[in-house]
Amino acid sequence: MGRARRSLLIPSLICAISLLLTFHNASSFYLPGVAPEDFQKGDLLSVKVNKLTSTKTQLPYSFYSVPFCRPENIIDSRENLGEVLRGDRIENSPFTFKMREPEMCHVVCRLVLDDKKAKEFKEKIEDEYRVNMILDNLPLVVPVRRLEQEAPPAYQQGVYIGVKGQYAGSKDEKHFIHNHLTFAVKYHKDLQTDSARIVGFEVMPFRTDMADNISSVKHEYDGKWADNTRLTTCDPHAKRTVSNSNSPQEVEANQEIIFTYDVEFQESDVKWASRWDAYLLMADDQIHWFSIVNSLMIVLFLSGMVAMIMLRTLYRDISKYNELETQEEAQEETGWKLVHSDVFRPPSNSDLLCVYVGTGVQFFGMMLVTMMFAVLGFLSPSNRGGLMTAMLLLWVFMGLFAGYSASRLYKMFKGTEWKRIALRTAFLFPATVFVIFFVLNALIWGQKSSGAVPFGTMFALVFLWFGISVPLVFVGSYVGFRKPTIEDPVKTNKIPRQIPEQAWYMNPIFSVLIGGILPFGAVFIELFFILTSIWLNQFYYLFGFLFIVFVILIVTCAEITIVLCYFQLCSEDYLWWWRSYLTSGSSALYLFLYATFYFFTKLDITKPVSGILYFGYMLIASYAFFVLTGTIGFYACFWFTRLIYSSVKID
């Protein structure tokens, strides 16, 4: 039997890895109906600007919150719900190109800094803010060389506003602004029509003589400044470009800053449908693959071992109990059969358990459908905010299943007031998250960040909650309560049985904490990449991996809960309802502890507000993870107890 299971396990593992390879290689295809835009030579290309971002503060700001060059009229692009929640603020810019027509030293504007403007620029440079731009729906990236010479470059989103540095032989640290950008627009040309499609948008530093590669130059000119003034540091008429011999541009009060850019066009073999592949290529791709596959094999091996032990042990127990014939043997029952008349006794705070189980079902449905859509390519990174919008809408509509599952369980516990349980299911978890979110949003608002959710969006969120989610929860509860009551496989005594003294290792706190280790171990490697994507402003689109890890998480939560539930019942402790929920749900505690470890080891956050934001959002994520994993463990244990007690003869 064991050999057969092992022989089936290996092909299953190979199949899973093959699926991962397929999804990984096809991770960035575009949906049917998303049409590319063709550009003829000389067509106008409008560059849009997005938020300023920093991994040090985690507080985004709109581009024009800093005194950059402005167009005559600033036009806001229409953002979707997910973009607004992410803090995206997409606007037009003074950067305009003409397709396949290179430009050299194009003057954007001239600024003279006063004390306030100089201070604003210095603060943003100090906090390592980056400028994010968009061309034909592609984000601006900076290519970064990898250690391996032959490896393709990694890409950093956005270009730093400036850097801190020192002149040679000086110890004084200065702030230098990146006022001269060299853009590279890559295009794929159609030989038949002579049209082209944009497949890359990069910016490259030109200065390499300082500690950091920077794009800063102190422009010079003769005479007084006018609109037609020609620069002496670079001149397109004389084919003279900026060079390392030019001094960098300092940020100081009363200093003059002239913003310029070069743009070159490079023909590329990359096709439009594959243009996101380079962006999504991870810097530590091999480590990621090795870690995930290694974790997959270990968890599958442990799961197989646990399953075999449980099946053999249970088979022996059920056979032994069914062979008891004499009255004396029946009176000497031991183990889990002894508590058959108490095992389905409703727990304390059963209403709260019903609410949490219903909320967990809502989360499970949202996660499952979201990842299925993502794996199939429906949530392409080209659709900014699409993932968050999809998750919010799915959460709202999954309220139907939350109400249904909560009321079904409530009715099994002999409850009669289904409206009360529906109301608590609709409000407990969302209200808790909304209060935390509102406090965090107030802090962001106080920092005047674009990450603060505006009133209109807040109203939309409240409408989704009260206008759609709450009614659906009530509809689900009504349907669930109308269904026949779930009958227990054995009868419950009126007087509860006394629980004997338990061994130290069966202490509820100890067993619950032990139970959360294995589910957390199944996801913590993938968790590292997800946290890096969120807090270090990197792309994450390995949903093939994530879906397999999610399946492993489900299996692990179910099995570890069943094992510990079996040991608990064998110890004649029948209070399994809440413990089954908390056993796998305790993995959320380890998730929060790991997030704390990640904060102190990987992030460079120093501002108190930014730290509060990090821990606030990770608290929400951990709470959601607790509800999700707890519900998986509860239903696994619920199915397990009903199965074993319906399999034995009970007088």
XYZ file of C-alpha atoms in Angstrom:
651
model
C 0.000 0.000 0.000
C 2.763 2.464 0.994
C 4.779 1.563 -2.124
C 1.720 2.263 -4.301
C 1.220 5.665 -2.710
C 4.884 6.530 -3.193
C 4.712 5.503 -6.843
C 1.692 7.776 -7.343
C 3.342 10.644 -5.455
C 6.323 10.976 -7.848
C 4.275 11.374 -11.070
C 2.005 13.840 -9.267
C 5.040 15.887 -8.228
C 6.417 15.873 -11.791
C 3.010 16.944 -13.104
C 2.809 19.815 -10.601
C 6.284 21.077 -11.528
C 5.389 20.837 -15.242
C 2.316 22.958 -14.582
C 4.500 25.491 -12.769
C 6.841 25.668 -15.750
C 3.914 26.182 -18.098
C 2.389 28.968 -16.004
C 5.774 30.591 -15.385
C 6.625 30.733 -19.076
C 3.164 32.035 -19.995
C 2.891 34.413 -17.078
C 2.724 37.684 -19.008
C 0.550 37.044 -22.045
C -2.152 39.571 -22.869
C -5.856 38.968 -22.868
C -7.691 38.581 -26.157
C -9.156 41.951 -27.110
C -6.327 44.018 -25.558
C -5.126 45.670 -28.747
C -1.574 46.966 -29.188
C -1.063 50.495 -30.503
C 0.870 50.968 -33.728
C 2.972 54.106 -34.186
C 4.214 55.550 -37.452
C 7.454 57.502 -37.661
C 6.925 60.987 -36.246
C 3.821 60.119 -34.207
C 3.584 61.933 -30.883
C 4.411 59.865 -27.789
C 3.055 61.288 -24.529
C 4.854 60.247 -21.361
C 2.695 60.135 -18.233
C 3.974 60.523 -14.683
C 2.834 58.399 -11.759
C 3.404 58.674 -8.020
C 6.777 59.224 -6.341
C 7.685 56.119 -4.316
C 10.199 55.298 -1.608
C 11.029 52.014 0.085
C 12.253 53.988 3.108
C 8.983 55.774 3.882
C 6.322 53.669 2.063
C 4.433 56.961 1.565
C 3.682 57.741 -2.097
C 3.327 61.339 -3.306
C 1.961 62.753 -6.529
C 4.614 63.850 -9.036
C 3.657 67.525 -8.879
C 3.786 67.657 -5.082
C 7.486 68.409 -5.716
C 8.350 71.501 -7.829
C 9.199 69.648 -11.062
C 8.588 71.068 -14.527
C 4.862 71.250 -15.298
C 2.820 71.230 -18.507
C 0.425 74.106 -19.190
C -2.557 72.050 -18.005
C -2.269 69.091 -15.624
C -4.736 66.363 -16.602
C -5.466 63.457 -14.255
C -5.985 60.045 -15.824
C -8.969 58.053 -14.651
C -7.819 55.450 -12.128
C -9.652 52.279 -11.167
C -10.430 51.347 -7.562
C -7.268 49.274 -7.166
C -5.040 52.077 -8.483
C -6.513 54.602 -6.045
C -5.982 52.233 -3.109
C -2.374 51.699 -4.248
C -1.810 55.457 -4.255
C -1.374 55.721 -8.045
C -1.899 59.231 -9.408
C -1.331 59.197 -13.179
C -1.029 62.618 -14.863
C 0.307 64.110 -18.073
C 3.865 65.445 -18.206
C 6.038 67.918 -20.166
C 8.014 64.950 -21.597
C 6.891 64.361 -25.208
C 8.730 62.336 -27.868
C 8.257 61.724 -31.571
C 8.331 58.094 -32.646
C 11.734 56.995 -34.016
C 13.062 60.569 -34.014
C 15.956 60.792 -31.504
C 16.445 64.005 -29.565
C 19.494 65.386 -27.834
C 19.570 67.778 -24.905
C 15.921 68.806 -25.133
C 15.267 71.574 -22.592
C 12.146 70.941 -20.490
C 12.230 73.975 -18.202
C 14.394 76.168 -15.986
C 13.785 76.568 -12.245
C 15.304 78.856 -9.642
C 15.019 77.280 -6.213
C 13.933 79.218 -3.164
C 14.436 77.893 0.368
C 11.136 75.965 0.356
C 11.699 74.256 -3.002
C 15.273 73.355 -2.144
C 14.118 71.835 1.147
C 11.440 69.762 -0.621
C 13.936 68.371 -3.123
C 16.472 67.579 -0.382
C 13.882 65.755 1.728
C 12.823 63.591 -1.200
C 16.444 62.828 -2.129
C 17.200 62.008 1.520
C 14.282 59.543 1.592
C 15.366 57.992 -1.732
C 12.206 58.780 -3.664
C 11.890 57.569 -7.252
C 10.089 59.132 -10.198
C 7.720 56.720 -11.948
C 6.743 57.342 -15.565
C 4.580 55.446 -18.059
C 4.827 55.232 -21.856
C 2.278 53.167 -23.793
C 1.300 51.478 -20.512
C 4.905 50.408 -19.824
C 6.584 51.626 -16.609
C 9.921 53.401 -16.725
C 12.740 51.131 -15.519
C 16.462 51.418 -14.861
C 18.510 48.401 -16.061
C 20.803 47.056 -13.329
C 23.661 44.700 -14.132
C 23.719 41.339 -12.410
C 26.794 39.661 -10.979
C 26.768 37.120 -13.805
C 28.105 38.907 -16.884
C 26.057 36.907 -19.384
C 22.784 37.176 -17.443
C 20.157 39.666 -18.664
C 19.895 42.823 -16.546
C 17.441 43.180 -13.701
C 15.118 46.178 -13.741
C 14.485 48.744 -11.024
C 11.154 50.556 -11.222
C 11.525 54.311 -11.476
C 14.552 56.603 -11.388
C 15.786 58.277 -8.207
C 15.046 62.015 -7.926
C 18.661 62.465 -6.945
C 21.497 61.158 -4.816
C 23.689 62.225 -1.951
C 27.387 62.337 -2.758
C 30.729 64.029 -2.213
C 33.175 65.795 -4.467
C 36.617 64.220 -4.746
C 38.740 65.252 -1.765
C 35.749 66.666 0.144
C 34.027 65.253 3.209
C 30.914 67.416 2.940
C 27.873 65.525 1.694
C 25.848 67.274 -0.999
C 22.470 66.628 -2.616
C 22.551 66.232 -6.399
C 19.420 66.167 -8.531
C 18.925 64.019 -11.628
C 18.104 66.844 -14.014
C 19.296 65.200 -17.250
C 17.649 61.893 -18.160
C 18.659 59.691 -21.068
C 15.616 57.714 -22.231
C 15.762 54.613 -24.388
C 12.526 53.635 -26.154
C 12.655 50.123 -27.582
C 10.318 49.247 -30.440
C 9.433 46.247 -32.589
C 9.058 47.163 -36.248
C 6.576 45.673 -38.702
C 8.484 45.290 -41.991
C 5.331 45.278 -44.105
C 3.601 48.416 -42.802
C 6.678 50.264 -41.429
C 4.703 50.842 -38.200
C 6.224 50.024 -34.819
C 5.078 48.966 -31.375
C 6.759 50.050 -28.149
C 8.265 47.118 -26.220
C 10.558 48.846 -23.700
C 10.972 52.130 -21.807
C 14.270 52.606 -19.975
C 16.351 55.414 -18.537
C 20.132 55.205 -18.305
C 22.612 57.185 -16.201
C 25.359 58.942 -18.129
C 27.710 59.878 -15.280
C 29.927 57.127 -13.830
C 32.721 59.163 -12.258
C 31.090 59.359 -8.803
C 30.215 56.694 -6.234
C 26.753 56.238 -7.769
C 25.760 56.226 -11.420
C 23.855 59.505 -11.673
C 22.239 61.729 -14.273
C 23.081 65.145 -12.876
C 24.694 68.037 -14.775
C 25.076 71.730 -13.977
C 24.048 73.276 -17.271
C 25.727 76.446 -18.483
C 24.871 79.020 -21.137
C 26.043 82.412 -22.374
C 24.216 85.641 -21.638
C 20.769 85.902 -20.066
C 18.253 83.073 -20.156
C 15.585 83.180 -22.839
C 13.330 80.615 -24.489
C 15.770 80.171 -27.376
C 18.945 80.120 -25.273
C 21.455 77.454 -26.363
C 23.315 75.550 -23.655
C 27.088 75.266 -23.716
C 27.148 72.022 -21.719
C 25.183 70.225 -24.442
C 23.916 71.408 -27.786
C 21.870 69.394 -30.292
C 22.878 71.789 -33.113
C 26.564 71.163 -32.488
C 25.969 67.438 -31.766
C 27.519 67.978 -28.331
C 26.256 65.797 -25.484
C 26.791 66.030 -21.745
C 29.832 64.228 -20.370
C 31.602 63.364 -17.157
C 33.612 66.552 -17.407
C 30.528 68.617 -16.575
C 29.905 69.353 -12.903
C 26.834 67.733 -11.274
C 23.864 69.882 -10.278
C 23.637 70.629 -6.555
C 20.352 71.343 -4.767
C 20.700 74.594 -2.846
C 18.582 77.687 -2.308
C 18.910 80.355 -5.056
C 20.427 77.720 -7.360
C 19.333 77.529 -10.979
C 18.341 74.080 -12.302
C 17.752 73.368 -15.995
C 15.950 70.093 -16.720
C 16.868 68.361 -19.972
C 16.601 64.927 -21.559
C 17.926 62.812 -24.416
C 15.826 60.173 -26.104
C 17.040 57.408 -28.387
C 15.068 54.705 -30.147
C 16.335 51.130 -30.305
C 14.890 48.445 -32.557
C 14.188 45.202 -30.672
C 13.381 41.602 -31.576
C 11.003 41.366 -28.613
C 7.398 41.143 -29.768
C 4.658 43.247 -28.222
C 2.943 40.264 -26.561
C 6.195 39.369 -24.742
C 7.294 42.855 -23.744
C 6.529 42.298 -20.039
C 8.773 39.222 -19.809
C 11.914 41.265 -19.118
C 10.157 43.242 -16.379
C 8.927 40.121 -14.620
C 12.286 38.322 -14.686
C 13.339 38.085 -11.035
C 16.899 38.853 -9.960
C 17.148 35.647 -7.886
C 15.114 33.445 -10.175
C 17.188 30.281 -9.626
C 17.053 30.583 -5.838
C 13.304 31.070 -6.077
C 12.830 27.938 -8.174
C 15.084 25.805 -5.992
C 13.459 26.968 -2.758
C 9.900 26.459 -3.950
C 10.502 23.003 -5.425
C 12.474 21.950 -2.339
C 9.680 23.156 -0.043
C 7.113 21.421 -2.248
C 8.904 18.072 -1.991
C 9.405 18.283 1.792
C 5.795 19.231 2.486
C 4.437 16.571 0.117
C 6.641 13.943 1.769
C 5.479 14.946 5.269
C 1.867 15.040 4.106
C 2.168 11.553 2.617
C 3.699 10.201 5.831
C 0.991 11.798 7.974
C -1.746 10.471 5.715
C -0.384 6.912 5.806
C -0.002 6.915 9.597
C -3.513 8.251 10.077
C -5.124 5.781 7.682
C -3.376 2.769 9.243
C -4.068 3.857 12.835
C -7.703 4.695 12.181
C -8.291 1.451 10.275
C -6.973 -0.526 13.255
C -9.070 1.464 15.755
C -12.324 1.143 13.806
C -11.785 -2.595 13.267
C -11.100 -3.081 17.002
C -14.139 -1.091 18.133
C -16.485 -2.887 15.726
C -15.289 -6.274 17.023
C -16.322 -5.514 20.621
C -19.136 -7.931 21.355
C -19.386 -8.613 25.078
C -20.733 -6.162 27.655
C -17.461 -6.332 29.593
C -15.473 -5.303 26.510
C -17.862 -2.469 25.771
C -17.473 -1.134 29.317
C -13.686 -1.122 28.911
C -13.781 1.223 25.923
C -10.905 3.623 25.749
C -9.743 6.247 23.317
C -11.811 8.388 21.018
C -14.892 6.143 21.011
C -15.337 6.752 24.728
C -16.328 10.416 24.149
C -18.865 9.674 21.402
C -21.733 11.041 23.472
C -19.987 14.414 23.973
C -17.975 14.968 20.820
C -20.759 16.862 19.009
C -21.817 18.944 21.997
C -22.021 22.629 20.869
C -18.971 24.619 22.028
C -18.937 27.728 24.152
C -19.277 30.943 22.096
C -20.709 28.877 19.251
C -22.156 32.012 17.594
C -18.684 33.534 17.284
C -17.319 30.305 15.822
C -20.086 30.345 13.182
C -19.201 33.930 12.272
C -15.485 33.159 11.899
C -16.168 30.025 9.859
C -18.455 31.985 7.526
C -15.833 34.721 7.119
C -13.188 32.097 6.397
C -15.335 30.584 3.647
C -15.685 34.073 2.173
C -11.897 34.494 2.181
C -11.291 31.032 0.781
C -13.619 31.662 -2.150
C -12.021 35.028 -2.861
C -8.464 33.630 -2.805
C -9.309 30.574 -4.895
C -11.087 32.465 -7.685
C -8.503 35.296 -7.691
C -5.599 32.887 -8.126
C -7.403 30.908 -10.806
C -7.925 34.103 -12.806
C -4.318 35.175 -12.181
C -2.874 31.818 -13.265
C -4.903 31.973 -16.477
C -3.485 35.440 -17.206
C -6.593 37.528 -16.570
C -4.753 39.781 -14.071
C -1.841 40.941 -16.195
C 0.524 43.485 -14.583
C -0.273 45.801 -17.490
C -3.656 46.295 -15.821
C -2.506 48.346 -12.854
C -4.741 47.898 -9.821
C -6.554 44.983 -11.461
C -5.533 42.473 -8.809
C -6.733 44.583 -5.889
C -9.971 45.520 -7.672
C -10.693 41.855 -8.439
C -10.043 40.803 -4.834
C -12.351 43.499 -3.441
C -15.195 42.644 -5.805
C -14.805 38.914 -5.203
C -14.792 39.486 -1.435
C -18.064 41.386 -1.738
C -19.808 38.735 -3.841
C -18.497 35.855 -1.736
C -20.606 37.233 1.124
C -23.325 34.932 -0.197
C -21.276 31.849 0.766
C -20.242 33.421 4.089
C -23.862 33.805 5.170
C -24.787 30.338 3.913
C -22.004 28.451 5.737
C -22.403 30.470 8.962
C -26.159 29.859 9.189
C -25.830 26.142 8.341
C -23.417 25.663 11.228
C -25.540 27.903 13.476
C -28.636 25.795 12.814
C -26.673 22.615 13.600
C -25.880 24.174 17.005
C -29.667 24.498 17.565
C -29.642 28.249 16.918
C -32.877 29.974 15.946
C -32.030 33.657 15.348
C -30.454 33.463 11.890
C -30.726 37.232 11.313
C -28.457 37.928 14.271
C -25.782 35.530 13.014
C -26.051 37.045 9.511
C -25.578 40.546 10.932
C -22.483 39.524 12.913
C -21.020 37.691 9.909
C -21.536 40.759 7.710
C -19.933 43.169 10.193
C -17.392 41.538 12.541
C -14.386 41.038 10.273
C -15.021 43.923 7.816
C -15.643 46.395 10.653
C -12.406 45.403 12.421
C -10.390 45.789 9.214
C -12.155 49.043 8.320
C -11.319 50.624 11.699
C -7.616 49.728 11.329
C -7.655 50.906 7.703
C -9.351 54.194 8.664
C -6.737 54.927 11.357
C -3.875 54.140 8.946
C -5.497 56.283 6.259
C -5.735 59.185 8.724
C -1.996 58.874 9.377
C -1.292 58.871 5.626
C -3.572 61.877 5.207
C -1.634 63.686 7.907
C 1.552 63.172 5.876
C -0.186 64.701 2.796
C 0.581 61.551 0.832
C -1.216 60.507 -2.356
C -1.614 57.098 -0.705
C -4.474 58.531 1.388
C -7.768 57.183 0.099
C -9.983 60.143 -0.921
C -13.515 60.604 0.393
C -15.149 59.465 -2.841
C -13.272 56.157 -2.854
C -14.005 55.654 0.842
C -17.683 56.127 0.061
C -17.407 53.557 -2.759
C -15.871 51.031 -0.352
C -18.645 51.615 2.188
C -21.234 51.205 -0.573
C -19.690 47.890 -1.675
C -19.855 46.754 1.950
C -23.340 47.947 2.932
C -24.971 47.969 -0.492
C -23.803 44.601 -1.854
C -21.910 42.477 0.699
C -24.346 42.832 3.631
C -27.470 41.984 1.576
C -25.702 38.987 0.025
C -24.721 37.713 3.494
C -28.378 37.919 4.544
C -29.514 36.124 1.374
C -26.955 33.360 1.980
C -27.989 33.062 5.625
C -31.655 32.815 4.681
C -30.970 30.065 2.128
C -28.664 28.197 4.527
C -31.121 28.349 7.417
C -33.905 26.983 5.219
C -31.844 23.862 4.517
C -32.395 20.749 6.669
C -30.353 20.600 9.887
C -27.050 18.727 9.676
C -27.665 15.610 11.787
C -24.959 14.325 14.144
C -23.865 10.716 13.512
C -24.177 9.943 17.263
C -26.437 11.196 20.043
C -25.228 13.702 22.620
C -25.817 13.164 26.365
C -27.518 15.900 28.357
C -24.850 15.824 31.078
C -21.315 16.557 29.857
C -18.604 14.045 30.624
C -15.696 15.068 32.841
C -12.428 15.473 30.912
C -9.500 13.620 32.550
C -6.273 15.414 33.355
C -4.211 15.854 30.191
C -0.506 15.285 29.578
C 1.634 18.427 29.243
C 2.011 18.025 25.494
C -1.796 17.972 25.092
C -2.124 21.390 26.719
C -4.355 23.494 24.422
C -1.880 26.389 24.108
C 1.053 24.075 23.367
C -0.790 21.971 20.779
C -2.251 25.048 19.076
C 1.176 26.686 18.751
C 2.725 23.456 17.447
C -0.075 23.091 14.899
C 0.692 26.391 13.187
C 4.328 25.606 12.375
C 3.774 23.256 9.424
C 1.250 25.452 7.513
C 3.551 28.439 7.950
C 6.507 26.335 6.764
C 4.596 25.590 3.569
C 4.297 29.269 2.627
C 7.123 31.197 4.258
C 9.478 31.020 1.248
C 6.816 32.362 -1.089
C 5.925 34.885 1.612
C 9.420 36.368 1.332
C 8.916 37.125 -2.363
C 5.440 38.538 -1.774
C 6.713 40.875 0.968
C 9.600 41.929 -1.270
C 7.148 42.700 -4.061
C 4.896 44.788 -1.805
C 7.410 46.675 0.320
C 10.443 46.909 -2.003
C 8.424 47.995 -5.039
C 9.121 44.986 -7.260
C 6.953 43.047 -9.689
C 5.343 39.787 -8.583
C 3.623 37.639 -11.173
C 4.479 34.035 -10.296
C 0.899 32.986 -9.671
C 1.620 29.475 -10.933
C 3.924 29.013 -7.947
C 1.485 30.732 -5.626
C -1.432 28.515 -6.665
C 0.572 25.333 -5.993
C 1.678 26.745 -2.615
C -1.963 27.559 -1.830
C -2.946 23.946 -2.535
C -0.084 22.765 -0.291
C -1.309 25.148 2.422
C -4.829 23.690 2.243
C -3.537 20.110 2.474
C -1.122 20.941 5.302
C -3.714 22.839 7.361
C -6.196 20.000 6.962
C -3.758 17.212 7.839
C -2.078 18.817 10.846
C -5.494 19.686 12.298
C -6.792 16.152 11.771
C -3.703 14.626 13.412
C -3.883 16.847 16.501
C -7.662 16.438 16.689
C -7.224 12.643 16.652
C -4.668 12.778 19.477
C -6.981 15.082 21.443
C -9.954 12.712 21.115
C -7.755 9.733 22.040
C -6.951 11.627 25.251
C -10.713 11.771 25.947
C -10.825 15.536 25.426
C -13.898 16.305 23.309
C -13.552 20.123 23.195
C -12.290 20.110 19.625
C -14.432 22.771 17.937
C -12.434 25.885 18.779
C -9.116 24.060 19.021
C -9.441 22.773 15.442
C -9.921 26.374 14.273
C -7.037 27.736 16.329
C -4.617 24.893 15.487
C -4.119 25.815 11.842
C -5.102 29.446 12.457
C -2.092 29.885 14.752
C 0.083 29.942 11.607
C -0.996 33.604 11.383
C 1.026 34.287 14.537
C 4.148 32.942 12.836
C 3.333 35.013 9.757
C 3.240 38.196 11.848
C 6.468 37.237 13.642
C 8.133 36.633 10.273
C 6.855 40.015 9.056
C 8.476 41.574 12.127
C 11.743 39.773 11.349
C 11.524 40.963 7.731
C 10.982 44.547 8.882
C 14.166 44.648 10.953
C 16.383 42.687 8.544
C 15.298 43.671 5.021
C 13.696 47.113 5.227
C 15.293 50.474 5.893
C 12.231 52.181 7.372
C 13.111 54.797 9.986
C 10.051 57.075 10.242
C 7.541 56.140 12.987
C 4.519 56.695 10.695
C 5.980 54.344 8.070
C 6.601 51.690 10.732
C 3.015 52.011 11.994
C 1.750 51.619 8.413
C 3.831 48.484 7.885
C 2.721 46.756 11.070
C -0.871 47.929 10.612
C -1.173 46.419 7.144
C 0.669 43.245 8.181
C -1.727 42.937 11.149
C -4.653 43.010 8.697
C -2.905 40.424 6.488
C -2.204 38.164 9.486
C -5.803 38.464 10.700
C -7.048 37.467 7.250
C -4.588 34.549 7.152
C -5.844 33.424 10.583
C -9.455 33.379 9.376
C -8.528 31.531 6.169
C -6.324 28.812 7.676
C -8.533 28.415 10.747
C -11.562 27.705 8.584
C -9.660 25.146 6.498
C -8.572 23.333 9.671
C -12.059 23.485 11.173
C -13.790 21.946 8.157
C -11.115 19.238 7.883
C -11.619 18.271 11.536
C -15.410 18.540 11.189
C -15.375 16.117 8.257
C -12.933 13.816 10.073
C -14.961 13.510 13.291
C -18.200 12.884 11.422
C -16.463 10.241 9.323
C -14.934 8.237 12.187
C -17.989 8.349 14.466
C -20.278 7.238 11.658
C -17.924 4.305 10.944
C -18.207 2.554 14.317
C -21.106 0.681 15.940
C -22.504 2.653 18.850
C -25.348 1.274 20.992
